[in-house]
Amino acid sequence: MGSTAVRGTSCGGREGARRRGRGERGGGEAARVGRVGEDGGVDVPVTEPGLVDALRADLEDAGYGVEHVERVLGPVAAAALHREETVPALRTSAAALTGDDAAVAALVRLFVLGTGVPRRLVDAALPRLGADGAEHLGLVVAAGAGDDDEVRALVDLRPYAATDGHGEATWWLASDLGELATGGALRTDHVLGVGGASTTLAQVTVRDERARALDLGTGCGVQALHAARHVRHVTATDISARALAFARFNATLAGVPADRLALREGSMLEPVVGEAFDLVVSNPPFVITPRRADVPAYEYRDGGRAGDDLVRDLVVGVGAVLAPGGVAQLLGNWEVRRGADWHERVGEWLDASGLDGWVVQRELLDPAQYAETWIRDGGTTPERDPAGWATRYGAWLDDFASRDVEAVGFGIVTLRRPADDRARLRRLEEVTGTVRQPLGPAVAAALAAHDWLAARDDEALTRERLVVAADVTEERYLTPGDVDPQVVLLRQGGGFGRTVQVGTAAAGLVGACDGELTVGQVVGALGALLDVGADAVAADVLPTVRGLVADGLLLPA
């Protein structure tokens, strides 16, 4: 939240999760009527295809894209806005209203900064739609019909750009205005836009061609839009009627054919019981929230269950809607309780699922850090509401203490229904450093590598030819005067950016992996060279070779 425009380059867990929902089956209606909110304004955008088409054309002609917006604002104002400081952006956008970039400046002030814009500037920025059409769609409210009458946004509407495993994606996404624009705390049925967690999930998702996908807890619909680029039919579910309305609007604005996207009402897996999907993605409402009346529960992030039960239930139960070979990828929080390691608790979930499972923990927060993050996320700060801040802070700490929680992990969960009886994938690891997005291709390659290795015992492995991946480099550390290195490191330039320390024999084998010789031939040569025999070298290096193949540093020729 709080960015100028949305780029799919960030990785982290602050954005929260998704929503739940009341909505309709199917997504083929020509229009939806906006519900009137408490303030008399339209509560959700109206999806009227003709007017949405006009909006799309106007936004395209205006050049309302990520790079153009950041260029108009300038690097200082754009960076400040990413830190949720609006003053520089208000100044630079105001100055741009009289220049060649007036249309973009007006749209930024209206839909991102939440400030009033004269009707004449809105009409100029949106010449086909106009302020009247935008008001009909429930995007703005106008004070009057005069040229200088103020128009204010009812929604956040900003450009989005991301690169996933399928390539570049650019859209405009509507969501509720955030606290930066409204100046107040979020409503509990707030529909969140795109932030770090959304882009992380989009970039880590496998993007091969598939027949059916499920976006569980779709929110504003961004994961469904990503999936629609490589999946023939997408089903998106939510328990929030408002979220489904935003998702429908965004899909129409993105040009997704109505017969390729179905929007369904319901919580968790209830709307799709008995169905099977090749891909399931979910940024679920995973935030661990005290179940107390004086702590607000936000639909977009709070699943209504105690502790990390929602994530556990999803991990354990999602296999019921996975087709053979189907993959589920989700984000989540999990509690680390006194006397236990994080992977023990999550490992039990994987075992109960009966699926292939791979969990990457990206972040670990203590209870105080976690409480501060999510209290602020809801718009409560010690400066704005000291009493509310103290009450909620104490509630979070009490809730964690009641279950002996010492830390909370955040990470990425990849699950797969095995297509055969090969050895299951069960991997839990911590990767807190920088990764090279998009990770989707690396995840897909790792799943394929697991299958390749599972089909080959050590004898079969020695008959294979391997090559070093193009992004792998080697570092050797020697004491001055020594001939042999004390440490040899293999570094991966892409994907998870892994660094693997290997011994002398394994380093020699990797150096010889050019696709010409089999692993067995290289092992035999090393045995003779080191004067220890091929069997001893094989026992030493084959486990390392398997690990390097699994991590993508070595590839089948």
Short mmCIF file of C-alpha atoms in Angstrom, two decimals, residues 1-2 84 86 90 112-115 152-153 156 176-187 190 376-381 383-385:
data_model
loop_
_atom_site.label_atom_id
_atom_site.label_comp_id
_atom_site.label_asym_id
_atom_site.label_seq_id
_atom_site.Cartn_x
_atom_site.Cartn_y
_atom_site.Cartn_z
CA MET A 1 0.00 0.00 0.00
CA GLY A 2 1.02 3.57 -0.53
CA GLU A 84 3.59 6.61 2.29
CA THR A 86 2.32 12.29 -0.11
CA LEU A 90 1.10 16.47 -4.34
CA VAL A 112 -3.84 7.64 -6.08
CA LEU A 113 -3.52 10.71 -3.86
CA GLY A 114 -7.26 11.02 -3.21
CA THR A 115 -7.38 14.79 -3.67
CA ARG A 152 -13.23 13.11 -5.89
CA ALA A 153 -12.39 9.44 -6.26
CA ASP A 156 -8.15 3.67 -5.91
CA ASP A 176 -10.71 0.69 -2.05
CA LEU A 177 -8.93 3.92 -1.26
CA GLY A 178 -6.30 3.39 1.41
CA GLU A 179 -5.61 5.36 4.55
CA LEU A 180 -3.10 7.49 2.64
CA ALA A 181 -5.95 8.95 0.58
CA THR A 182 -8.74 8.90 3.17
CA GLY A 183 -6.74 9.97 6.21
CA GLY A 184 -8.58 7.46 8.39
CA ALA A 185 -8.50 3.84 9.48
CA LEU A 186 -9.63 1.19 7.02
CA ARG A 187 -13.18 -0.12 6.97
CA HIS A 190 -11.83 -2.95 2.90
CA ARG A 376 -0.36 -0.18 11.61
CA ASP A 377 -1.66 -2.00 8.54
CA GLY A 378 -5.20 -1.38 9.76
CA GLY A 379 -4.57 2.36 10.07
CA THR A 380 -4.03 2.58 13.85
CA THR A 381 -0.87 4.35 14.98
CA GLU A 383 0.37 9.07 17.16
CA ARG A 384 -3.19 9.01 15.82
CA ASP A 385 -4.86 6.80 18.46
#
